[in-house]
Coordinates of C-alpha atoms and ligand atoms in Angstrom, one line a residue:
M231 CA 27.7 -19.3 63.6
D232 CA 27.7 -22.8 65.4
G233 CA 30.8 -23.4 63.3
K234 CA 29.2 -26.2 61.5
V235 CA 28.8 -27.2 57.9
Y236 CA 25.2 -29.1 57.3
A237 CA 24.0 -31.2 54.8
L238 CA 20.5 -32.1 54.8
N239 CA 18.1 -34.0 52.8
A240 CA 16.7 -31.4 50.2
S241 CA 13.2 -33.2 50.1
N242 CA 12.6 -33.6 53.8
G243 CA 15.0 -31.5 55.8
A244 CA 16.7 -34.8 57.6
L245 CA 20.1 -34.3 58.8
I246 CA 22.5 -36.4 56.5
W247 CA 25.7 -35.1 58.1
S248 CA 27.7 -32.3 59.5
Y249 CA 31.0 -30.9 60.0
N250 CA 32.4 -28.6 62.6
V251 CA 35.0 -26.4 61.8
G252 CA 35.4 -25.1 65.0
Y253 CA 35.0 -21.5 64.5
R254 CA 32.2 -19.4 63.1
I255 CA 31.3 -19.5 59.4
A256 CA 30.0 -15.7 58.9
W257 CA 29.3 -14.8 55.9
S258 CA 30.5 -17.6 53.3
S259 CA 28.1 -19.6 51.4
P260 CA 29.2 -23.1 50.0
A261 CA 29.6 -23.8 46.6
V262 CA 29.2 -27.7 45.6
A263 CA 31.4 -29.3 42.6
Y264 CA 33.3 -32.0 41.9
G265 CA 31.4 -34.3 44.7
K266 CA 32.8 -31.7 47.3
V267 CA 31.6 -28.6 49.1
Y268 CA 33.7 -26.0 49.4
I269 CA 33.5 -23.1 52.0
G270 CA 35.3 -20.0 53.7
S271 CA 35.2 -19.7 57.6
N272 CA 36.4 -16.9 60.1
D273 CA 39.1 -19.3 61.3
R274 CA 41.1 -18.1 58.3
K275 CA 40.5 -21.3 56.1
V276 CA 39.0 -22.7 52.9
Y277 CA 37.4 -25.9 53.3
A278 CA 36.8 -28.7 50.9
L279 CA 34.7 -31.4 52.3
D280 CA 33.1 -34.9 50.8
A281 CA 29.7 -34.0 49.6
F282 CA 28.2 -37.3 50.6
D283 CA 29.7 -37.9 54.1
G284 CA 31.0 -34.5 55.0
D285 CA 34.6 -35.9 55.6
L286 CA 37.3 -33.2 55.4
V287 CA 39.0 -33.6 52.1
W288 CA 41.5 -30.7 52.7
S289 CA 41.5 -27.2 53.8
Y290 CA 43.6 -24.1 53.0
T291 CA 44.6 -21.0 55.7
T292 CA 44.4 -17.7 54.3
G293 CA 45.9 -14.6 56.4
Y294 CA 42.3 -13.7 57.8
W295 CA 38.8 -14.4 58.0
V296 CA 37.2 -15.6 54.9
D297 CA 33.6 -14.4 54.0
S298 CA 33.8 -14.6 50.4
S299 CA 32.0 -17.4 48.9
P300 CA 33.7 -19.6 46.5
A301 CA 33.4 -19.8 43.0
V302 CA 34.7 -23.2 41.3
A303 CA 35.5 -23.6 37.7
Y304 CA 38.6 -25.1 35.6
G305 CA 39.1 -27.2 38.6
K306 CA 39.8 -24.6 40.8
V307 CA 38.3 -22.8 43.5
Y308 CA 38.4 -18.9 43.6
I309 CA 37.7 -17.3 46.9
G310 CA 38.6 -13.9 48.5
S311 CA 39.8 -13.4 51.9
R312 CA 40.0 -10.6 54.4
D313 CA 43.4 -10.8 54.1
N314 CA 43.2 -8.5 51.1
K315 CA 43.7 -11.3 48.7
I316 CA 42.0 -13.3 46.0
Y317 CA 43.2 -16.8 46.0
C318 CA 43.1 -19.6 43.3
L319 CA 43.3 -23.2 44.9
D320 CA 43.3 -26.5 43.4
A321 CA 39.8 -27.9 43.9
S322 CA 40.8 -31.5 44.3
T323 CA 44.1 -31.1 46.5
G324 CA 43.7 -27.6 48.0
A325 CA 47.1 -26.8 46.6
F326 CA 48.1 -23.0 46.2
V327 CA 47.8 -22.1 42.4
W328 CA 48.1 -18.2 42.6
S329 CA 47.0 -15.3 44.7
Y330 CA 46.7 -11.7 43.7
A331 CA 46.6 -8.8 46.6
T332 CA 44.2 -6.3 46.1
G333 CA 45.2 -4.1 48.8
A334 CA 41.7 -3.9 50.1
V335 CA 39.3 -6.0 51.8
M336 CA 38.0 -9.1 49.5
W337 CA 34.5 -9.4 51.0
S338 CA 33.1 -9.8 47.6
S339 CA 32.6 -13.4 46.2
P340 CA 34.2 -13.9 42.7
A341 CA 32.4 -14.9 39.5
V342 CA 34.1 -16.9 36.8
A343 CA 33.6 -16.8 32.8
D344 CA 35.5 -17.0 29.9
G345 CA 38.9 -17.6 31.5
K346 CA 38.5 -14.5 33.9
V347 CA 37.7 -14.0 37.3
Y348 CA 35.5 -11.1 38.2
V349 CA 35.7 -9.8 41.9
G350 CA 35.0 -6.3 43.8
A351 CA 37.0 -4.9 46.4
G352 CA 36.1 -3.7 49.6
Y353 CA 37.8 -1.1 52.4
G354 CA 41.0 -0.2 50.5
N355 CA 40.2 0.8 46.8
G356 CA 36.6 0.2 45.8
K357 CA 37.7 -1.6 42.4
I358 CA 36.1 -4.4 40.2
Y359 CA 38.7 -6.5 38.9
S360 CA 39.3 -8.6 36.0
L361 CA 41.6 -11.4 36.5
D362 CA 43.3 -14.1 33.9
A363 CA 41.9 -17.1 35.7
F364 CA 44.7 -19.2 35.2
T365 CA 47.7 -16.6 36.3
G366 CA 45.9 -14.2 38.5
A367 CA 47.1 -11.4 36.1
V368 CA 45.0 -8.1 36.1
V369 CA 43.1 -7.9 32.7
W370 CA 41.4 -4.8 33.7
S371 CA 40.3 -2.8 36.9
Y372 CA 37.7 -0.3 37.4
A373 CA 37.4 1.9 40.5
T374 CA 34.2 2.7 41.6
D375 CA 33.1 5.5 43.8
G376 CA 32.4 3.4 46.7
I377 CA 33.6 0.2 48.4
I378 CA 32.6 -3.7 47.1
Y379 CA 30.6 -5.8 49.0
S380 CA 28.4 -6.8 45.9
S381 CA 29.1 -10.0 44.2
P382 CA 29.5 -9.7 40.4
G383 CA 26.9 -11.2 38.2
I384 CA 27.8 -12.1 34.5
A385 CA 25.1 -12.5 31.7
D386 CA 25.3 -11.9 27.9
G387 CA 28.9 -11.1 27.9
K388 CA 28.8 -8.3 30.5
V389 CA 29.7 -8.1 34.3
Y390 CA 27.0 -6.4 36.7
V391 CA 28.3 -5.2 40.2
G392 CA 27.0 -2.9 42.7
S393 CA 29.0 -0.5 44.7
R394 CA 28.4 1.3 48.0
D395 CA 28.7 4.5 45.8
N396 CA 24.9 3.9 45.1
K397 CA 25.4 2.7 41.6
I398 CA 25.1 -0.6 39.8
Y399 CA 28.0 -1.0 37.2
A400 CA 27.6 -2.8 33.9
F401 CA 31.3 -4.0 32.1
G402 CA 31.4 -5.4 28.9
P403 CA 33.4 -5.2 25.4
P404 CA 33.5 -1.8 23.9
P405 CA 30.3 -1.0 21.6
M406 CA 30.7 -2.5 18.1
P407 CA 29.0 0.2 15.9
T408 CA 27.1 -0.9 12.9
L409 CA 27.1 -0.1 9.4
T410 CA 23.9 -0.8 7.5
I411 CA 24.5 -0.8 3.6
T412 CA 21.6 -0.7 1.1
T413 CA 21.3 0.0 -2.2
T414 CA 19.0 1.0 -4.8
T415 CA 18.5 -1.3 -8.0
G416 CA 21.3 -1.3 -10.3
G417 CA 24.0 -2.7 -8.3
T418 CA 25.7 -4.1 -5.0
T419 CA 28.4 -3.2 -2.7
T420 CA 31.4 -4.7 -1.4
P421 CA 30.9 -5.5 1.3
A422 CA 27.8 -6.8 0.6
P423 CA 24.6 -4.6 1.4
S424 CA 23.7 -5.8 5.0
R425 CA 24.2 -5.1 8.7
H426 CA 27.9 -5.3 9.3
S427 CA 29.5 -4.7 13.1
Y428 CA 33.1 -3.4 13.4
V429 CA 35.4 -2.7 16.3
N430 CA 34.8 1.1 17.4
G431 CA 37.0 3.4 15.3
T432 CA 37.3 1.2 12.5
I433 CA 37.9 2.8 8.9
V434 CA 35.8 0.7 6.8
S435 CA 36.1 1.0 2.9
V436 CA 32.9 0.3 1.1
T437 CA 32.9 -0.1 -3.0
A438 CA 29.8 0.4 -5.4
V439 CA 29.6 -2.2 -7.9
P440 CA 26.8 -1.4 -10.7
S441 CA 25.3 -3.9 -12.7
V442 CA 25.7 -4.3 -16.3
H443 CA 24.5 -1.2 -18.0
C444 CA 24.0 0.9 -14.8
S445 CA 26.1 3.2 -13.2
F446 CA 27.2 4.4 -9.9
D447 CA 25.8 7.8 -9.1
H448 CA 26.5 8.6 -5.2
W449 CA 26.4 8.0 -1.6
E450 CA 24.0 8.7 1.0
L451 CA 25.6 8.4 4.5
D452 CA 22.9 8.9 7.3
G453 CA 20.5 10.4 4.9
A454 CA 22.6 13.1 3.4
N455 CA 24.7 13.2 0.1
A456 CA 28.0 12.0 0.7
G457 CA 29.5 12.6 -3.0
S458 CA 30.3 10.0 -5.6
V459 CA 33.9 8.9 -4.7
N460 CA 34.2 5.5 -4.9
P461 CA 35.1 3.6 -2.7
I462 CA 33.9 5.7 0.4
S463 CA 35.5 5.4 3.7
V464 CA 33.1 5.1 6.8
T465 CA 34.6 5.8 10.2
M466 CA 32.9 3.5 12.5
D467 CA 32.6 6.1 15.5
K468 CA 28.9 5.2 16.0
D469 CA 26.1 3.4 13.8
H470 CA 25.9 4.4 10.3
A471 CA 23.4 3.9 7.6
L472 CA 25.1 3.9 4.0
H473 CA 23.0 3.9 0.8
A474 CA 24.3 3.5 -2.9
I475 CA 22.3 5.1 -5.4
F476 CA 22.8 3.6 -9.0
L477 CA 21.4 4.8 -12.3
T478 CA 19.8 1.9 -14.1
P479 CA 19.5 2.1 -17.9
W480 CA 16.1 3.3 -17.8
Q481 CA 16.8 6.0 -15.1
D482 CA 13.4 7.4 -14.5
W483 CA 9.9 7.3 -15.9
A484 CA 10.1 11.2 -16.5
H485 CA 11.1 11.1 -20.1
Y486 CA 10.7 9.1 -23.3
H487 CA 13.4 6.4 -23.9
N488 CA 15.7 6.3 -26.8
Y489 CA 16.4 2.8 -28.6
T490 CA 20.0 2.7 -26.7
E491 CA 18.3 3.1 -23.2
I492 CA 15.4 0.6 -24.1
V493 CA 18.1 -2.0 -25.2
N494 CA 20.4 -1.7 -22.4
T495 CA 17.3 -1.7 -20.1
L496 CA 16.1 -5.1 -21.7
L497 CA 20.0 -6.4 -21.6
Y498 CA 20.0 -5.3 -17.9
L499 CA 17.0 -7.0 -16.9
N500 CA 18.3 -10.3 -19.0
T501 CA 21.4 -10.4 -17.0
T502 CA 19.9 -9.5 -13.7
Y503 CA 16.6 -11.7 -13.7
L504 CA 18.1 -14.9 -15.4
S505 CA 15.3 -17.3 -14.1
I506 CA 12.4 -15.3 -15.3
V507 CA 13.7 -13.0 -18.4
D508 CA 15.0 -14.1 -21.8
V509 CA 15.9 -11.3 -24.3
F510 CA 16.2 -12.0 -28.1
S511 CA 16.3 -10.1 -31.4
I512 CA 13.2 -11.3 -33.6
G513 CA 14.8 -9.5 -36.6
K514 CA 16.5 -6.3 -37.9
S515 CA 15.2 -2.8 -38.8
W516 CA 16.0 -1.2 -42.2
Q517 CA 19.0 0.4 -40.5
N518 CA 19.9 -3.0 -39.4
K519 CA 19.2 -2.4 -35.7
D520 CA 18.1 -5.3 -33.6
I521 CA 14.4 -5.5 -32.7
Y522 CA 14.4 -7.0 -29.3
C523 CA 11.6 -8.8 -27.6
I524 CA 11.9 -9.9 -23.6
K525 CA 10.1 -12.9 -22.5
L526 CA 9.0 -12.9 -19.1
T527 CA 7.8 -15.9 -17.2
N528 CA 8.7 -17.9 -14.2
E529 CA 11.1 -20.4 -16.2
S530 CA 11.3 -23.1 -13.6
N531 CA 7.3 -23.6 -14.0
M532 CA 7.4 -26.3 -16.7
H533 CA 3.8 -26.6 -17.2
P534 CA 2.2 -25.1 -20.3
K535 CA 1.6 -21.7 -20.2
P536 CA -0.8 -19.3 -22.4
K537 CA 1.3 -16.6 -24.3
L538 CA 0.6 -13.2 -24.5
L539 CA 2.2 -10.5 -26.7
F540 CA 2.5 -6.8 -26.2
V541 CA 3.9 -4.5 -28.9
G542 CA 4.7 -1.2 -28.9
Y543 CA 6.1 1.5 -31.4
H544 CA 4.7 1.0 -34.7
H545 CA 4.5 4.5 -35.4
A546 CA 7.3 7.1 -34.7
R547 CA 5.5 9.9 -33.2
E548 CA 4.0 7.9 -30.8
L549 CA 6.5 7.7 -28.0
I550 CA 4.2 7.0 -25.2
S551 CA 3.3 3.5 -27.1
A552 CA 6.8 2.3 -26.2
E553 CA 7.2 3.7 -22.6
L554 CA 4.1 1.5 -21.3
P555 CA 5.2 -2.1 -22.6
L556 CA 9.0 -1.0 -21.5
Y557 CA 7.4 0.0 -17.7
F558 CA 5.6 -3.1 -17.8
A559 CA 8.7 -5.3 -18.5
V560 CA 10.7 -3.6 -15.8
E561 CA 7.9 -3.8 -13.3
A562 CA 7.5 -7.1 -13.9
A563 CA 11.1 -8.1 -13.9
T564 CA 11.7 -6.5 -10.8
N565 CA 8.5 -7.3 -8.9
F566 CA 8.6 -11.1 -9.6
G567 CA 8.4 -12.8 -6.1
T568 CA 7.5 -9.7 -4.2
N569 CA 4.3 -8.3 -6.0
K570 CA 1.7 -11.1 -5.8
T571 CA -0.3 -10.1 -9.0
I572 CA 3.2 -10.0 -11.1
T573 CA 4.0 -13.4 -9.6
H574 CA 1.1 -15.0 -10.6
M575 CA 1.2 -13.5 -13.8
L576 CA 4.7 -15.0 -14.7
N577 CA 4.0 -18.3 -12.6
Y578 CA 1.0 -19.1 -15.2
S579 CA 1.8 -17.4 -18.4
E580 CA 4.7 -16.0 -20.9
I581 CA 4.5 -12.6 -21.6
Y582 CA 6.6 -11.5 -24.7
I583 CA 6.9 -7.9 -25.2
I584 CA 8.1 -5.9 -27.7
P585 CA 8.6 -2.7 -26.4
A586 CA 9.6 -0.7 -29.5
L587 CA 8.9 -2.3 -33.2
N588 CA 10.1 0.9 -35.5
V589 CA 13.3 1.0 -33.9
D590 CA 14.8 3.4 -36.5
A591 CA 12.3 5.9 -35.7
F592 CA 13.6 7.3 -32.5
D593 CA 16.2 9.3 -34.2
A594 CA 13.9 10.4 -37.1
V595 CA 11.4 11.6 -34.9
K596 CA 13.8 13.9 -32.9
Q597 CA 14.3 15.5 -36.2
N598 CA 10.6 15.6 -37.3
E599 CA 8.3 15.0 -34.2
W600 CA 5.5 14.4 -36.7
Q601 CA 7.1 11.3 -38.5
R602 CA 5.0 8.5 -38.2
K603 CA 6.3 5.5 -40.9
N604 CA 9.5 3.6 -40.7
V605 CA 12.3 4.9 -42.4
H606 CA 12.4 2.5 -45.6
P607 CA 13.7 5.4 -48.0
F608 CA 11.0 6.2 -50.3
D609 CA 10.9 9.1 -53.1
E610 CA 7.3 10.1 -52.4
D611 CA 7.4 13.1 -55.1
G612 CA 8.7 11.3 -57.6
D613 CA 11.7 13.4 -58.4
G614 CA 14.4 10.7 -58.2
L615 CA 15.7 11.8 -54.8
M616 CA 14.7 9.9 -51.9
D617 CA 13.6 11.6 -48.3
E618 CA 15.1 15.1 -49.8
D619 CA 12.7 17.7 -48.2
P620 CA 11.4 16.8 -44.8
P621 CA 9.8 19.8 -42.5
D622 CA 12.6 21.8 -40.5
D623 CA 12.3 23.4 -37.1
E624 CA 13.3 26.8 -38.8
D625 CA 13.1 28.8 -35.9
G626 CA 14.6 26.2 -33.6
D627 CA 12.1 26.1 -30.7
G628 CA 12.4 22.5 -30.8
Y629 CA 8.9 22.1 -32.4
I630 CA 7.7 21.9 -36.1
E631 CA 4.7 23.9 -36.5
D632 CA 1.9 23.8 -38.8
L633 CA 1.5 27.0 -40.9
F634 CA -2.4 27.5 -41.2
Y635 CA -4.8 30.1 -42.0
W636 CA -8.0 30.6 -39.3
D637 CA -10.6 33.0 -40.6
G638 CA -12.3 32.4 -37.4
Y639 CA -14.4 29.6 -38.5
T640 CA -12.4 27.1 -40.6
Y641 CA -8.6 25.9 -40.3
Y642 CA -6.9 26.1 -43.5
F643 CA -3.7 24.2 -43.4
I644 CA -0.9 25.8 -45.5
R645 CA 2.2 23.6 -45.1
W646 CA 4.4 22.5 -42.5
E647 CA 7.2 24.7 -40.8
G648 CA 10.6 24.4 -42.8
I649 CA 12.7 25.2 -45.9
D650 CA 12.7 23.9 -49.5
D651 CA 15.8 21.9 -48.8
D652 CA 16.1 20.6 -52.9
G653 CA 15.1 24.3 -54.1
D654 CA 12.3 23.0 -56.1
G655 CA 9.9 25.5 -55.2
L656 CA 8.0 23.0 -53.0
Y657 CA 8.1 22.8 -49.4
N658 CA 8.6 19.6 -47.3
E659 CA 7.3 17.5 -50.0
D660 CA 9.5 14.2 -49.2
W661 CA 9.8 13.3 -45.9
V662 CA 11.8 10.5 -44.5
G663 CA 10.7 7.3 -44.9
G664 CA 8.4 5.2 -45.5
V665 CA 5.9 2.6 -45.0
D666 CA 3.1 2.8 -42.3
L667 CA 4.0 -0.3 -40.7
N668 CA 0.3 -0.9 -39.2
R669 CA -0.7 -0.8 -43.0
N670 CA 1.7 -3.5 -43.9
Y671 CA 0.6 -6.8 -42.4
G672 CA -0.7 -9.4 -44.9
Y673 CA -4.2 -9.9 -43.9
Q674 CA -6.5 -7.7 -46.1
W675 CA -4.0 -5.7 -47.1
D676 CA -5.2 -4.7 -50.5
A677 CA -8.9 -4.1 -49.1
Q678 CA -10.5 -0.9 -50.0
C679 CA -10.6 1.1 -46.9
Q680 CA -10.8 4.6 -45.4
S681 CA -7.0 4.3 -44.3
G682 CA -4.5 2.3 -46.0
S683 CA -3.2 4.3 -48.8
L684 CA -1.6 3.0 -52.3
Y685 CA 0.6 6.3 -52.6
P686 CA 4.1 6.9 -50.9
W687 CA 3.3 10.4 -50.3
D688 CA 0.4 9.5 -47.8
E689 CA 1.1 8.9 -44.0
D690 CA -0.9 5.8 -44.2
Y691 CA 1.2 4.0 -47.1
R692 CA 0.6 0.4 -47.1
G693 CA 4.2 -0.2 -48.9
P694 CA 4.8 -2.1 -52.1
A695 CA 3.6 -5.4 -50.8
P696 CA 2.3 -7.1 -47.7
F697 CA 5.1 -7.5 -45.2
S698 CA 7.3 -5.5 -47.8
E699 CA 9.1 -4.2 -44.3
P700 CA 11.7 -6.0 -42.1
E701 CA 9.5 -4.9 -39.2
T702 CA 6.5 -6.4 -40.0
Q703 CA 8.2 -9.5 -41.3
A704 CA 9.8 -10.0 -37.4
I705 CA 6.5 -9.8 -35.7
R706 CA 5.1 -12.0 -38.5
D707 CA 8.0 -14.7 -38.0
L708 CA 7.5 -14.5 -34.2
A709 CA 3.9 -14.9 -34.4
L710 CA 4.3 -17.9 -36.8
S711 CA 6.5 -19.7 -34.4
H712 CA 4.0 -18.9 -31.2
N713 CA 0.7 -19.7 -30.7
F714 CA -0.2 -16.3 -28.9
K715 CA -3.6 -16.7 -27.1
Y716 CA -3.8 -12.7 -26.4
A717 CA -2.0 -10.0 -27.9
I718 CA -1.9 -5.8 -27.5
S719 CA -0.4 -3.5 -29.7
F720 CA 0.0 0.2 -28.4
H721 CA -0.7 3.2 -30.0
S722 CA -1.3 6.9 -29.2
G723 CA -3.3 9.7 -30.4
A724 CA -6.8 8.5 -29.0
E725 CA -7.8 6.8 -26.1
C726 CA -9.9 3.7 -26.7
V727 CA -9.7 -0.4 -27.3
V728 CA -10.3 -1.4 -30.8
Y729 CA -10.7 -5.3 -31.8
P730 CA -10.9 -6.6 -35.3
W731 CA -12.0 -6.3 -37.7
G732 CA -10.2 -3.2 -39.0
Y733 CA -10.9 -3.6 -42.5
T734 CA -14.6 -4.0 -42.6
T735 CA -17.6 -3.3 -40.5
E736 CA -18.9 -6.8 -40.5
D737 CA -18.6 -8.5 -37.3
P738 CA -15.7 -10.9 -36.8
P739 CA -16.7 -14.7 -35.7
D740 CA -15.5 -13.9 -32.2
K741 CA -17.4 -10.8 -31.7
E742 CA -18.7 -11.7 -28.0
K743 CA -15.4 -12.7 -27.1
F744 CA -13.9 -9.4 -28.2
E745 CA -16.7 -7.3 -26.7
E746 CA -15.9 -9.0 -23.5
I747 CA -12.1 -8.2 -23.5
A748 CA -12.5 -4.7 -24.7
S749 CA -15.1 -3.8 -22.4
E750 CA -13.0 -5.3 -19.5
I751 CA -10.1 -3.1 -20.5
A752 CA -12.0 -0.1 -21.1
Q753 CA -13.7 -0.2 -17.9
L754 CA -10.4 -1.0 -16.0
T755 CA -8.9 2.5 -17.7
S756 CA -12.4 4.5 -18.3
I757 CA -12.0 4.6 -22.1
W758 CA -14.3 3.9 -24.9
Y759 CA -14.1 0.8 -27.0
S760 CA -15.5 -0.7 -30.3
Q761 CA -14.7 -2.6 -33.6
S762 CA -11.7 -1.2 -35.3
G763 CA -13.6 -0.8 -38.3
D764 CA -16.4 0.8 -36.7
W765 CA -14.2 3.7 -35.9
Y766 CA -12.7 3.7 -39.3
T767 CA -12.0 1.2 -41.8
T768 CA -8.2 0.1 -42.3
S769 CA -6.4 -2.5 -44.3
G770 CA -3.4 -4.3 -43.8
V771 CA -3.6 -3.5 -39.8
W772 CA -1.5 -5.9 -37.3
D773 CA -4.6 -7.0 -35.3
D774 CA -6.6 -8.2 -38.4
W775 CA -3.4 -10.5 -39.3
M776 CA -3.1 -11.8 -35.8
Y777 CA -6.4 -12.7 -35.6
G778 CA -7.2 -13.7 -39.3
N779 CA -4.1 -15.6 -39.7
R780 CA -3.1 -16.6 -36.5
S781 CA -6.7 -17.1 -34.2
T782 CA -4.9 -14.6 -31.5
F783 CA -7.4 -12.6 -29.6
A784 CA -5.4 -9.3 -30.4
V785 CA -6.8 -5.6 -29.9
T786 CA -5.1 -2.3 -30.0
C787 CA -4.8 0.2 -27.3
E788 CA -4.8 3.8 -28.0
I789 CA -3.2 5.3 -25.0
Y790 CA -2.9 9.2 -24.6
T791 CA -3.4 11.9 -21.8
N792 CA -4.4 9.4 -18.6
Ligands
CA262 CA1 12.1 13.1 -53.6
CA263 CA1 10.4 10.0 -48.4
CA264 CA1 11.5 20.9 -52.1
CA265 CA1 12.0 20.7 -45.7
ZN266 ZN1 -0.3 4.4 -34.2

């Protein structure tokens, strides 16, 4: 109020210089920039003083008291005056650049950012202004309910100011609503699944892009079904969550998968998980269908790794035996890198999975759910016709019943449901196929066992020669070119683990090791285990050949209700 500007030593308060403007300096606080001190005075002037010696550099006279404090930016000084104007002056010369008349007392001190000057207006209109810092043009203004003495503050792209209407205001760009896009397994979207921001009101078009052998099913927008129109338009009036639901080739685990679904699943995994999956055919079936194998391993780990083999579906009616290895293949491929156990397995072993060996049988078992063998055509009754009289679902209830007589004590089988297709007086005497693939392997193929028949009409017919069937040949050739350390074949109808030998009750040389493997699996799954031949003896079985010929620790897992 003594009309002086003081420069004091910041550390000890000693006077360095003072400059007397000759009239009171009431509310204005100095701004220091470019080696100068800028300040306003009630003598109507804006001053620029040399910061080092306090000499006057320039002054500029406004229309009334200057109680606003200057803001300095872009080589300019911005300051309000109680003459109802805000001024922009050249910081080095004091030359007038522009002024803007608000029609209200300019007590508020301006703030400058991003090429704009923000300042509040006092008696007269109570507006907050955003002015172009270079031209003084109004970018926007907003009228508060009171007058503004407060000086705006700027942070994070927002302007804050207080008003004598007792409110604090925040101004900023309009909200940018976000669109969070997610998908199920089986596809992606354009734009990609992620969180995107849009200008309020934008209409966004999102396209669902299914992966190979997958299909797009429907959208969920904010948790509600939004139909299957593709692409979908989303109006960004607020935050939205968009979820694309795809159908994978396996679709779900609540049904038995057919050959096409299994193949498409494997081919999808092959295309999608390039660095851990390799799918290839190990040979053709009787009906010339490919028997596929999926190899799962972290291919970037080149160190030697033990090889494991899983085989499913030797027997047509044991559909569950294809489900387990298929399920494992999908889980392993889709959870590598996230599931610790699976990641470890694929890092340190090579897992070969043949989900379905008896690939022709998927169709045959639809006609007759009791089908066991492969479809290799056989004239089981020796009448010169092949496969001419299988059982039939005569009453169309979807099942083929066994017709039997029960005398209260004993079950007497009469025959399977069905008609005498060839009119020879015999019912269902020549089924589709075939050879029991799990009696056709070339180790002790002709052993005298409880199971492993020489006769084509039997369910466990061993075939005309060891490895007479293309399906068993395919496994043989794969096993001959890989040293599998461990192998499991899945069957159904019982719940147990059995290990070689199957053809005899004599102990295998590695009895102890087999006991260890089988008991561990049995404990994990609460099932029983034994040497296969102790259950009943079988000739030409898969695990006897895998062990006897290839020295693989091969076991058979029978999976059933649990
Ligand atoms: Ca026949
Ligand atoms: Ca037949
Ligand atoms: Ca007949
Ligand atoms: Ca029939
Ligand atoms: Zn079986």
